C-alpha cells in the first residue's frame, strides 16, 4: 500500500520570489493563488511553502517572530486560508516549513527570555562566559561565531545560524509543548504536513568543546543525537498521527544510517529526509570550493542512497542550492537537453520528487556582476570572511557566483514583460536577464519546451506504477552515463541518462516509453545529454 505523499509530485515555492501582486517587489500569497491553475496544469500534487510567517527577514523568513501570523509583505491570514481552500479545489495539498531549531531574536519568547528571572529564560540556551569568552569553541552554519553576548542578561546565547536566530532549548518540555500547539494550529487549518528545517540538530547532547574542524566545530554534539529522536517520536505520537499528513526532514550532515533510523517506520519519526551527499559531489570539503561536476560520483552516491533507504526525498534544487542545469547539466550549448535529462532522472528514480520553482523551465544561476546585488546573509558573511583572509576579490566573487543561495532566489520568470512578469514594482532581488529567452509563457506555447517535457514526465510517473514503486538497480555509473533499472510486477524500465556533450554508444533494448529527444526508436546511440526510458516485459 502506498501513501498519497509517495504518489504525488511536490513543488517548492519560495514565496518572496514567486509572484508579486501588489507591486512591492516581493512575492505574496495572492500571487501563489493566482498561479494555482499553472501548477495544476503542470501536474503538481503537493506544494511546499518556504516560511510565510512573521519575520524580521534576517534569513528570509527562516527567522520566525510569530508562528501564528503571516508576514505582512506576503498577505494576511485570510489570504493563507484562501490559499489552503483554493489549492484544495485543485486537489493540491500544502505543506509548510516548520522551523523549530531556532526562532527570531524578535520573537516574544526570546525578548522575555533575556530577563534571567523570566519563565521564558529556559526556552533558549544561555550560558555564562568561559574564561572571559564564549562558553565553547563551536562555529555556526553561517561562517560566524555561534555565541552572542547579551548585555542585558550578562550571558551568552547559542545560535547555530545567524545571531538573530537563537536556538531553542529542547531540554525544556515547555518548548516541545509550544511547538506541538503550533503544529496543531496549522494542521487544523487544513495543511497536510511539514518540511522540517534542520530537524536533526534540535537536541544539543552537550555543550562541551567540539573537535576542531574546518567547518562546524561542535557538530558531533548535536547531529542526530538520541534526544532528537525522542522529540521526533513525541511529535509523531502527540500530533502528526492524529492528522492525514506527512513530515519530511531537512537533515544536515546526515549519513544513510542516520537517515534510515529517522525514517524507519517502526520507530515512527519522519516519513522521509532530504540528504545532501549528492549535492556535494562537485565540491572539496565545503560547498564554496567547487571542482568540476563528475556524474560518475553523483550516480554512485544516488545508488548508495537508493539501496540503503526504502524511500528517498529526491531533489536537485531548493532555495539553498544553485540551479541544477548550471551545475549538473550544461546551461550553455546543451541547456534544453540537459534540463530535460535531469527531469527524467528526478522523476524516474525511486522516491518522492521535489521540484523547485523555475526548475521546470530550466532557470539558470544568476547573472549578477557585483557583490552589491547579493542579498543572502550566508553569501555576504562568507565573502567578508574570505576577504579577511586577503583572498583576492576576483576569486571571492567567483566562489560566490557558483555557490550563492541567491542563484535559486532570483524571481520566477513568468513572461517576457518587464521584470519577467514577477512584479510591477522593483524586485527585491534582481531578475536574471535571460528571462526573455527563459520564461513560463513562451514555454507553455512551445511543445518541445522544458516545461512541457516536465509535464509529460510528471504525467508519466503518475500513470506508471513501475516508476513509482519499482525496485532500483544501478547499471552504469560513469562520468558520461548513468543508467539504472526499475522493475515492478513484470515490467522492467531501463533509464539511460547521458551526462556527456558527445554522442555515445549505449546498449539498450525495448520500446521507448519516453525520450527527451523527438525519437521514437532507440538505435543504440545516445545523443548529447539525451535521456531515454526503455520498457521491456520481464519473462517468467
Ligand atoms: O545553505 C546551506 C547549504 O547550501 C546550508 O548550510 C543550510 O544553511 C542548511 O542546509 C540549513 O538550511 C535551512 O535552515 C537555515 C536556512 O537559512 C535555510 O534556508 C534552510 O533551508 C536556517 O533556518
Coordinates of C-alpha atoms and ligand atoms in Angstrom, one line a residue:
X1 CA 0.0 0.0 0.0
X2 CA 1.4 3.4 -0.9
X3 CA 0.8 6.7 0.8
X4 CA -0.5 9.7 -1.1
X5 CA 2.8 11.5 -0.5
X6 CA 4.6 8.8 -2.4
X7 CA 2.3 9.1 -5.4
X8 CA 2.4 12.9 -5.8
X9 CA 5.0 15.3 -7.1
X10 CA 6.0 18.2 -4.7
X11 CA 6.7 21.7 -6.0
X12 CA 8.6 24.0 -3.7
X13 CA 7.6 27.7 -3.6
X14 CA 9.9 30.4 -2.3
X15 CA 7.2 32.9 -1.7
X16 CA 9.4 36.0 -1.9
X17 CA 10.4 35.2 -5.4
X18 CA 7.3 33.5 -6.8
X19 CA 4.7 36.1 -7.9
X20 CA 4.0 39.6 -6.6
X21 CA 0.5 41.0 -7.0
X22 CA 0.7 44.3 -5.1
X23 CA 3.8 45.9 -6.7
X24 CA 6.0 46.0 -3.6
X25 CA 8.6 43.8 -5.4
X26 CA 8.1 40.9 -3.0
X27 CA 6.1 37.8 -4.0
X28 CA 2.9 37.2 -2.0
X29 CA 0.2 34.6 -1.2
X30 CA -2.4 36.1 -3.6
X31 CA 0.4 35.6 -6.2
X32 CA 0.6 31.9 -5.3
X33 CA -3.2 31.6 -5.6
X34 CA -3.2 33.2 -9.0
X35 CA -0.7 30.6 -10.2
X36 CA -2.6 27.5 -8.9
X37 CA -4.0 26.7 -12.4
X38 CA -0.4 26.7 -13.8
X39 CA 0.7 24.4 -11.1
X40 CA -2.3 22.1 -11.6
X41 CA -1.6 22.0 -15.3
X42 CA 2.0 21.0 -14.6
X43 CA 0.8 18.1 -12.6
X44 CA 1.9 19.2 -9.1
X45 CA 0.1 17.4 -6.2
X46 CA 1.7 19.0 -3.2
X47 CA 3.1 22.5 -2.6
X48 CA 5.8 23.1 -0.1
X49 CA 5.9 26.7 1.0
X50 CA 9.1 28.2 2.4
X51 CA 8.2 30.2 5.5
X52 CA 5.4 32.8 5.2
X53 CA 5.3 33.6 9.0
X54 CA 6.0 37.0 10.6
X55 CA 9.7 37.6 10.4
X56 CA 12.3 40.4 10.5
X57 CA 13.8 38.6 7.5
X58 CA 17.3 38.3 8.6
X59 CA 17.3 34.9 6.9
X60 CA 14.4 35.5 4.6
X61 CA 11.7 34.1 6.8
X62 CA 13.8 31.3 8.4
X63 CA 13.9 33.6 11.5
X64 CA 10.3 33.5 12.7
X65 CA 9.0 36.1 15.1
X66 CA 5.4 34.8 15.3
X67 CA 4.4 31.3 14.1
X68 CA 0.7 32.1 14.1
X69 CA 0.8 35.1 11.8
X70 CA 1.6 35.9 8.2
X71 CA 4.4 38.2 7.1
X72 CA 2.6 41.4 6.0
X73 CA 4.5 41.5 2.7
X74 CA 3.1 38.1 1.9
X75 CA -0.5 39.0 2.8
X76 CA -2.9 38.1 5.6
X77 CA -4.1 35.1 7.4
X78 CA -7.3 35.4 5.3
X79 CA -5.1 35.1 2.2
X80 CA -3.5 32.0 3.7
X81 CA -6.8 30.4 4.5
X82 CA -7.9 31.1 1.0
X83 CA -4.8 29.6 -0.5
X84 CA -5.4 26.4 1.5
X85 CA -9.0 26.1 0.3
X86 CA -8.3 27.1 -3.3
X87 CA -5.5 24.6 -3.5
X88 CA -7.8 22.0 -2.1
X89 CA -10.2 22.7 -5.0
X90 CA -7.4 21.8 -7.4
X91 CA -6.6 18.7 -5.3
X92 CA -3.3 20.2 -4.4
X93 CA -2.1 19.7 -0.8
X94 CA 0.1 22.1 1.1
X95 CA 3.0 21.5 3.4
X96 CA 4.6 24.3 5.4
X97 CA 8.1 24.9 6.6
X98 CA 8.5 24.0 10.3
X99 CA 11.4 26.0 11.6
X100 CA 11.8 24.9 15.2
X101 CA 15.5 24.7 15.8
X102 CA 15.5 28.4 16.4
X103 CA 13.2 31.4 16.4
X104 CA 14.0 35.0 15.5
X105 CA 15.5 37.1 18.3
X106 CA 12.5 39.3 17.8
X107 CA 10.1 36.5 18.9
X108 CA 8.3 37.4 22.1
X109 CA 9.7 34.3 23.8
X110 CA 13.3 35.5 23.2
X111 CA 12.6 39.0 24.2
X112 CA 11.2 37.7 27.5
X113 CA 14.0 35.2 27.8
X114 CA 16.5 38.0 28.0
X115 CA 15.3 38.6 31.6
X116 CA 17.1 35.9 33.7
X117 CA 14.1 35.7 36.0
X118 CA 11.6 35.2 33.3
X119 CA 9.9 31.8 32.9
X120 CA 11.0 32.1 29.3
X121 CA 14.7 32.1 30.2
X122 CA 14.9 28.4 29.8
X123 CA 13.3 28.5 26.3
X124 CA 16.8 29.2 24.9
X125 CA 20.3 28.1 25.6
X126 CA 22.0 30.7 27.9
X127 CA 25.5 30.3 29.4
X128 CA 27.9 32.5 31.3
X129 CA 31.2 33.4 29.8
X130 CA 34.0 30.9 29.9
X131 CA 37.4 32.5 30.7
X132 CA 36.0 35.8 29.7
X133 CA 35.0 34.5 26.3
X134 CA 32.2 32.3 24.7
X135 CA 31.1 29.2 26.5
X136 CA 32.6 26.8 23.9
X137 CA 34.5 26.7 20.6
X138 CA 31.6 25.8 18.3
X139 CA 31.2 27.6 15.0
X140 CA 28.0 28.5 13.1
X141 CA 26.5 27.4 9.8
X142 CA 26.8 31.0 8.6
X143 CA 30.6 31.4 8.9
X144 CA 30.4 33.4 12.1
X145 CA 30.6 32.9 15.9
X146 CA 27.7 30.9 17.3
X147 CA 27.5 32.6 20.8
X148 CA 26.3 36.1 21.2
X149 CA 26.8 38.1 24.4
X150 CA 23.6 39.8 25.7
X151 CA 24.4 42.9 27.8
X152 CA 21.0 42.9 29.4
X153 CA 21.4 39.4 31.0
X154 CA 25.2 39.3 31.0
X155 CA 25.3 35.9 29.4
X156 CA 25.8 34.3 26.0
X157 CA 23.1 32.6 24.0
X158 CA 23.6 29.9 21.4
X159 CA 22.8 30.5 17.7
X160 CA 23.9 27.9 15.2
X161 CA 22.7 30.2 12.4
X162 CA 22.7 34.0 12.4
X163 CA 22.9 35.9 15.7
X164 CA 19.3 36.8 15.0
X165 CA 18.3 33.1 15.1
X166 CA 18.7 31.9 18.8
X167 CA 18.5 28.1 19.2
X168 CA 15.6 26.8 21.3
X169 CA 16.3 24.7 24.3
X170 CA 14.8 21.2 23.9
X171 CA 15.7 20.1 27.4
X172 CA 12.7 22.3 28.4
X173 CA 9.4 20.3 27.9
X174 CA 7.6 23.6 27.6
X175 CA 9.3 24.3 24.3
X176 CA 8.1 21.0 22.9
X177 CA 4.6 21.8 24.1
X178 CA 4.6 25.1 22.4
X179 CA 5.9 23.5 19.1
X180 CA 3.1 20.9 19.2
X181 CA 0.5 23.6 19.6
X182 CA 1.9 25.5 16.6
X183 CA 1.8 22.3 14.5
X184 CA -1.8 21.7 15.6
X185 CA -2.7 25.3 14.7
X186 CA -1.6 24.8 11.1
X187 CA -2.8 21.2 10.7
X188 CA -6.3 22.3 12.0
X189 CA -6.3 24.9 9.2
X190 CA -6.1 22.1 6.7
X191 CA -2.4 21.8 5.7
X192 CA -1.1 18.3 5.1
X193 CA 2.3 18.2 6.7
X194 CA 5.7 19.9 7.3
X195 CA 9.1 20.2 5.8
X196 CA 11.1 20.2 9.0
X197 CA 14.0 22.6 8.8
X198 CA 17.4 21.3 10.1
X199 CA 15.4 18.8 12.2
X200 CA 18.3 16.5 13.0
X201 CA 20.1 19.1 15.2
X202 CA 17.4 20.1 17.7
X203 CA 18.8 18.4 20.7
X204 CA 22.2 19.5 22.0
X205 CA 23.5 16.5 23.8
X206 CA 26.3 18.5 25.5
X207 CA 27.8 22.0 25.3
X208 CA 31.4 20.8 25.6
X209 CA 34.1 22.0 23.2
X210 CA 34.0 20.2 19.8
X211 CA 36.8 18.6 17.9
X212 CA 38.3 21.3 15.8
X213 CA 37.0 21.0 12.2
X214 CA 37.2 23.0 9.0
X215 CA 33.5 23.7 9.3
X216 CA 31.0 23.3 12.1
X217 CA 33.2 22.6 15.1
X218 CA 30.9 21.1 17.7
X219 CA 28.5 19.4 15.4
X220 CA 29.2 16.0 16.9
X221 CA 27.4 17.2 20.0
X222 CA 24.1 17.8 18.1
X223 CA 23.8 15.9 14.8
X224 CA 21.1 13.2 15.1
X225 CA 21.5 12.6 18.8
X226 CA 19.2 10.4 20.8
X227 CA 17.3 13.4 22.3
X228 CA 16.3 14.5 18.8
X229 CA 14.9 11.0 18.0
X230 CA 12.9 11.2 21.2
X231 CA 11.5 14.6 20.3
X232 CA 10.5 13.4 16.8
X233 CA 8.7 10.4 18.3
X234 CA 6.8 12.7 20.6
X235 CA 5.8 15.0 17.7
X236 CA 4.6 11.9 15.8
X237 CA 2.5 10.4 18.5
X238 CA 1.2 13.6 20.1
X239 CA 0.4 15.4 16.8
X240 CA 1.2 14.0 13.4
X241 CA -0.5 10.7 14.0
X242 CA -3.8 12.5 14.5
X243 CA -3.9 14.0 11.1
X244 CA -3.7 12.8 7.5
X245 CA -0.2 14.4 6.9
X246 CA 3.5 13.7 6.4
X247 CA 6.8 15.0 7.6
X248 CA 9.9 15.4 5.5
X249 CA 13.0 16.3 7.4
X250 CA 15.8 18.5 6.2
X251 CA 18.7 16.7 7.7
X252 CA 22.2 18.2 7.6
X253 CA 25.3 16.1 7.5
X254 CA 23.1 13.0 7.5
X255 CA 24.5 9.6 6.7
X256 CA 22.4 6.7 5.2
X257 CA 22.5 5.0 8.6
X258 CA 21.2 8.1 10.4
X259 CA 18.6 8.6 7.7
X260 CA 17.5 5.0 8.0
X261 CA 16.9 5.5 11.7
X262 CA 15.0 8.7 11.2
X263 CA 12.7 7.2 8.6
X264 CA 12.3 3.6 10.0
X265 CA 8.6 3.1 10.1
X266 CA 8.8 1.0 13.3
X267 CA 10.3 4.0 15.1
X268 CA 7.6 6.4 14.0
X269 CA 9.6 9.6 13.5
X270 CA 9.8 11.1 10.0
X271 CA 8.4 9.9 6.6
X272 CA 11.5 10.8 4.5
X273 CA 14.5 13.1 4.7
X274 CA 16.5 15.4 2.4
X275 CA 20.1 14.2 2.3
X276 CA 22.9 16.3 0.9
X277 CA 25.6 13.9 -0.3
X278 CA 24.6 14.0 -3.9
X279 CA 24.6 17.8 -3.8
X280 CA 28.2 17.8 -2.6
X281 CA 29.6 15.7 -5.5
X282 CA 31.1 18.8 -7.1
X283 CA 32.9 20.2 -4.0
X284 CA 36.0 19.7 -1.9
X285 CA 35.1 19.7 1.9
X286 CA 32.8 22.7 1.8
X287 CA 30.4 24.0 -0.8
X288 CA 32.5 27.1 -1.5
X289 CA 35.3 25.1 -3.1
X290 CA 34.0 23.6 -6.2
X291 CA 35.5 21.2 -8.7
X292 CA 34.1 20.0 -12.0
X293 CA 30.9 18.0 -11.6
X294 CA 31.5 14.3 -12.1
X295 CA 28.4 12.4 -13.0
X296 CA 30.0 9.1 -12.0
X297 CA 30.4 10.2 -8.4
X298 CA 26.9 11.6 -8.4
X299 CA 25.5 8.3 -9.7
X300 CA 27.3 6.2 -7.1
X301 CA 26.1 8.4 -4.3
X302 CA 22.5 8.2 -5.6
X303 CA 22.7 4.4 -6.0
X304 CA 24.0 4.1 -2.4
X305 CA 21.1 6.1 -1.0
X306 CA 18.6 4.2 -3.2
X307 CA 19.9 0.9 -1.9
X308 CA 20.1 1.9 1.7
X309 CA 16.7 3.6 2.1
X310 CA 13.3 2.3 1.3
X311 CA 12.1 5.7 0.2
X312 CA 14.0 8.9 -0.6
X313 CA 13.1 12.6 -0.9
X314 CA 14.6 13.3 -4.3
X315 CA 15.7 16.8 -5.3
X316 CA 18.2 18.6 -7.4
X317 CA 17.3 22.2 -6.3
X318 CA 15.9 24.2 -3.5
X319 CA 16.2 27.7 -2.2
X320 CA 19.7 27.0 -0.7
X321 CA 21.3 25.5 -3.8
X322 CA 22.5 26.8 -7.2
X323 CA 20.4 25.9 -10.2
X324 CA 20.7 22.2 -11.3
X325 CA 21.1 22.9 -15.0
X326 CA 24.0 25.2 -14.2
X327 CA 25.8 22.7 -12.0
X328 CA 24.8 19.2 -13.1
X329 CA 23.9 20.0 -16.7
X330 CA 25.2 22.4 -19.3
X331 CA 23.4 25.8 -19.2
X332 CA 25.0 27.0 -22.4
X333 CA 25.3 24.7 -25.5
X334 CA 23.0 21.9 -24.1
X335 CA 20.7 23.9 -21.9
X336 CA 17.5 22.4 -23.1
X337 CA 18.8 18.9 -23.5
X338 CA 20.5 18.7 -20.1
X339 CA 17.5 20.3 -18.3
X340 CA 15.2 17.6 -19.8
X341 CA 17.7 14.8 -19.0
X342 CA 17.7 16.0 -15.3
X343 CA 13.9 15.9 -15.4
X344 CA 14.0 12.3 -16.4
X345 CA 16.4 11.5 -13.6
X346 CA 14.3 13.2 -11.0
X347 CA 11.0 11.7 -12.0
X348 CA 12.2 8.2 -12.6
X349 CA 14.3 7.5 -9.5
X350 CA 12.6 5.8 -6.6
X351 CA 11.1 8.2 -4.1
X352 CA 9.0 11.4 -3.8
X353 CA 10.2 14.0 -6.4
X354 CA 10.6 17.6 -5.3
X355 CA 10.8 20.3 -8.0
X356 CA 11.9 23.8 -7.1
X357 CA 10.2 26.8 -8.7
X358 CA 11.8 27.6 -12.0
X359 CA 13.5 24.3 -12.4
X360 CA 10.6 23.2 -14.7
X361 CA 11.6 25.9 -17.2
X362 CA 15.4 25.4 -16.8
X363 CA 16.1 28.6 -14.9
X364 CA 19.9 29.2 -14.6
X365 CA 22.2 30.7 -12.0
X366 CA 22.0 34.5 -11.6
X367 CA 23.9 36.8 -13.9
X368 CA 24.8 39.4 -11.2
X369 CA 28.0 41.4 -11.8
X370 CA 28.7 42.8 -8.3
X371 CA 28.5 41.8 -4.7
X372 CA 26.1 44.7 -4.0
X373 CA 23.5 42.7 -5.9
X374 CA 23.7 39.8 -3.5
X375 CA 21.2 39.7 -0.6
X376 CA 21.8 36.3 1.0
X377 CA 23.2 36.5 4.5
X378 CA 25.3 33.4 4.1
X379 CA 27.0 34.7 0.9
X380 CA 27.6 38.1 2.5
X381 CA 29.2 36.5 5.6
X382 CA 31.4 34.2 3.6
X383 CA 32.5 36.9 1.3
X384 CA 33.5 39.0 4.3
X385 CA 35.3 36.1 5.8
X386 CA 37.3 35.3 2.7
X387 CA 38.3 38.9 2.3
X388 CA 39.5 38.9 5.9
X389 CA 42.0 36.2 4.8
X390 CA 43.1 38.5 1.9
X391 CA 41.7 36.3 -0.8
X392 CA 41.6 38.4 -3.9
X393 CA 38.2 39.9 -4.7
X394 CA 38.0 38.2 -8.1
X395 CA 38.4 34.8 -6.6
X396 CA 35.9 35.5 -3.8
X397 CA 33.4 36.6 -6.4
X398 CA 33.9 33.5 -8.5
X399 CA 33.3 31.3 -5.4
X400 CA 30.1 33.3 -4.6
X401 CA 28.8 33.1 -8.1
X402 CA 29.0 29.3 -8.3
X403 CA 27.6 28.7 -4.9
X404 CA 25.4 31.5 -3.5
X405 CA 21.9 30.7 -2.4
X406 CA 20.7 33.7 -4.3
X407 CA 21.2 31.7 -7.5
X408 CA 18.0 29.9 -6.7
X409 CA 16.3 33.0 -5.3
X410 CA 16.1 35.3 -8.3
X411 CA 12.5 36.0 -9.2
X412 CA 10.4 33.4 -11.1
X413 CA 10.4 34.1 -14.8
X414 CA 6.8 34.1 -16.0
X415 CA 6.9 36.1 -19.2
X416 CA 8.8 38.5 -21.5
X417 CA 7.2 41.5 -19.8
X418 CA 9.2 43.8 -17.6
X419 CA 10.8 42.1 -14.6
X420 CA 9.7 38.8 -16.2
X421 CA 6.1 39.3 -15.1
X422 CA 7.1 38.8 -11.5
X423 CA 6.2 42.3 -10.3
X424 CA 5.2 45.7 -11.5
X425 CA 7.5 47.3 -8.9
X426 CA 11.2 46.9 -8.2
X427 CA 12.1 43.3 -7.5
X428 CA 13.7 42.6 -4.1
X429 CA 16.4 40.7 -5.9
X430 CA 17.5 41.1 -9.5
X431 CA 15.7 39.2 -12.2
X432 CA 18.0 37.1 -14.5
X433 CA 18.4 39.0 -17.8
X434 CA 17.7 35.7 -19.7
X435 CA 14.0 36.0 -18.9
X436 CA 13.2 37.0 -22.4
X437 CA 14.5 33.6 -23.5
X438 CA 13.6 31.5 -20.5
X439 CA 10.0 32.1 -19.2
X440 CA 6.8 30.1 -18.5
X441 CA 4.6 31.9 -21.0
X442 CA 6.8 31.0 -24.0
X443 CA 7.4 27.5 -22.8
X444 CA 3.7 26.8 -22.4
X445 CA 3.3 27.5 -26.1
X446 CA 6.3 25.5 -27.3
X447 CA 5.5 21.8 -27.5
X448 CA 9.3 20.9 -27.2
X449 CA 9.9 23.1 -24.2
X450 CA 11.5 22.0 -20.9
X451 CA 8.2 22.8 -19.1
X452 CA 6.1 20.7 -21.4
X453 CA 8.6 17.9 -21.0
X454 CA 8.3 18.1 -17.2
X455 CA 4.5 18.0 -17.7
X456 CA 4.9 14.8 -19.7
X457 CA 7.3 13.2 -17.2
X458 CA 5.0 14.1 -14.3
X459 CA 2.0 12.6 -16.1
X460 CA 4.0 9.5 -17.0
X461 CA 5.1 9.0 -13.4
X462 CA 1.6 9.4 -12.1
X463 CA 0.3 6.7 -14.5
X464 CA 3.2 4.2 -14.3
X465 CA 3.5 2.1 -11.2
X466 CA 7.0 0.9 -12.0
X467 CA 8.3 4.5 -11.9
X468 CA 6.5 5.0 -8.6
X469 CA 7.0 1.7 -6.8
X470 CA 9.5 -0.3 -8.8
X471 CA 12.8 -1.7 -7.4
X472 CA 16.0 0.1 -8.2
X473 CA 19.2 -1.4 -9.7
X474 CA 22.1 0.6 -10.9
X475 CA 23.6 -0.5 -14.3
X476 CA 26.3 2.0 -15.4
X477 CA 27.8 4.8 -13.4
X478 CA 30.4 6.7 -15.3
X479 CA 31.1 10.4 -15.9
X480 CA 29.3 10.2 -19.2
X481 CA 26.4 7.8 -18.4
X482 CA 24.1 6.9 -15.5
X483 CA 21.8 4.0 -16.2
X484 CA 19.5 2.1 -13.9
X485 CA 16.6 -0.3 -14.0
X486 CA 13.3 -0.1 -12.2
X487 CA 11.1 -3.3 -12.0
X488 CA 7.6 -3.9 -10.8
X489 CA 5.0 -6.6 -11.4
X490 CA 6.5 -8.0 -14.6
X491 CA 7.6 -4.6 -16.1
X492 CA 11.2 -3.5 -16.4
X493 CA 12.2 0.0 -17.3
X494 CA 15.7 0.9 -18.2
X495 CA 16.6 4.5 -17.7
X496 CA 19.5 5.9 -19.8
X497 CA 20.9 9.3 -18.9
X498 CA 23.7 10.9 -20.8
X499 CA 25.8 13.4 -18.9
X500 CA 28.0 14.0 -21.9
X501 CA 28.3 16.6 -24.6
X502 CA 29.3 13.8 -27.0
X503 CA 27.2 11.1 -28.6
X504 CA 27.9 7.6 -27.1
X505 CA 27.0 4.0 -27.9
X506 CA 24.9 2.5 -25.2
X507 CA 23.4 -0.9 -25.4
X508 CA 19.6 -1.0 -24.6
X509 CA 16.6 -2.9 -25.8
X510 CA 12.9 -2.4 -25.5
X511 CA 10.4 0.1 -26.7
X512 CA 10.7 3.7 -25.9
X513 CA 8.4 4.8 -23.0
X514 CA 9.7 8.4 -23.2
X515 CA 12.7 10.2 -24.7
X516 CA 13.9 13.7 -24.0
X517 CA 14.5 14.0 -27.8
X518 CA 12.0 13.6 -30.6
X519 CA 12.9 10.0 -31.4
X520 CA 10.6 7.0 -31.3
X521 CA 13.0 4.2 -31.8
X522 CA 16.3 3.5 -30.0
X523 CA 19.3 2.7 -32.3
X524 CA 22.0 2.2 -29.6
X525 CA 23.4 5.7 -29.7
X526 CA 22.6 8.3 -27.1
X527 CA 22.9 11.9 -28.3
X528 CA 24.5 14.6 -26.0
X529 CA 22.6 14.8 -22.7
X530 CA 19.8 12.7 -24.0
X531 CA 17.6 10.7 -21.7
X532 CA 15.5 7.6 -22.6
X533 CA 13.4 5.2 -20.8
X534 CA 13.1 1.8 -22.4
X535 CA 10.4 -0.7 -21.5
X536 CA 10.6 -4.4 -21.6
X537 CA 8.3 -7.2 -20.2
X538 CA 10.1 -9.5 -17.9
X539 CA 9.8 -13.2 -18.7
X540 CA 8.9 -15.9 -16.2
Ligands
LIG1 O1 22.6 26.6 2.8 C1 23.2 25.6 3.1 C2 23.9 24.7 2.2 O2 23.8 25.2 0.9 C3 23.1 25.0 4.5 O3 24.2 25.2 5.2 C4 21.9 25.5 5.1 O4 22.1 26.5 6.0 C5 21.4 24.3 5.9 O5 21.0 23.3 4.9 C6 20.1 24.6 6.7 O6 19.1 25.2 5.9 C7 17.9 25.5 6.4 O7 18.0 26.2 7.6 C8 18.6 27.5 7.6 C9 18.1 28.4 6.4 O8 18.9 29.5 6.3 C10 18.0 27.6 5.1 O9 17.4 28.4 4.1 C11 17.2 26.4 5.4 O10 16.9 25.6 4.2 C12 18.3 28.2 8.9 O11 16.9 28.1 9.2

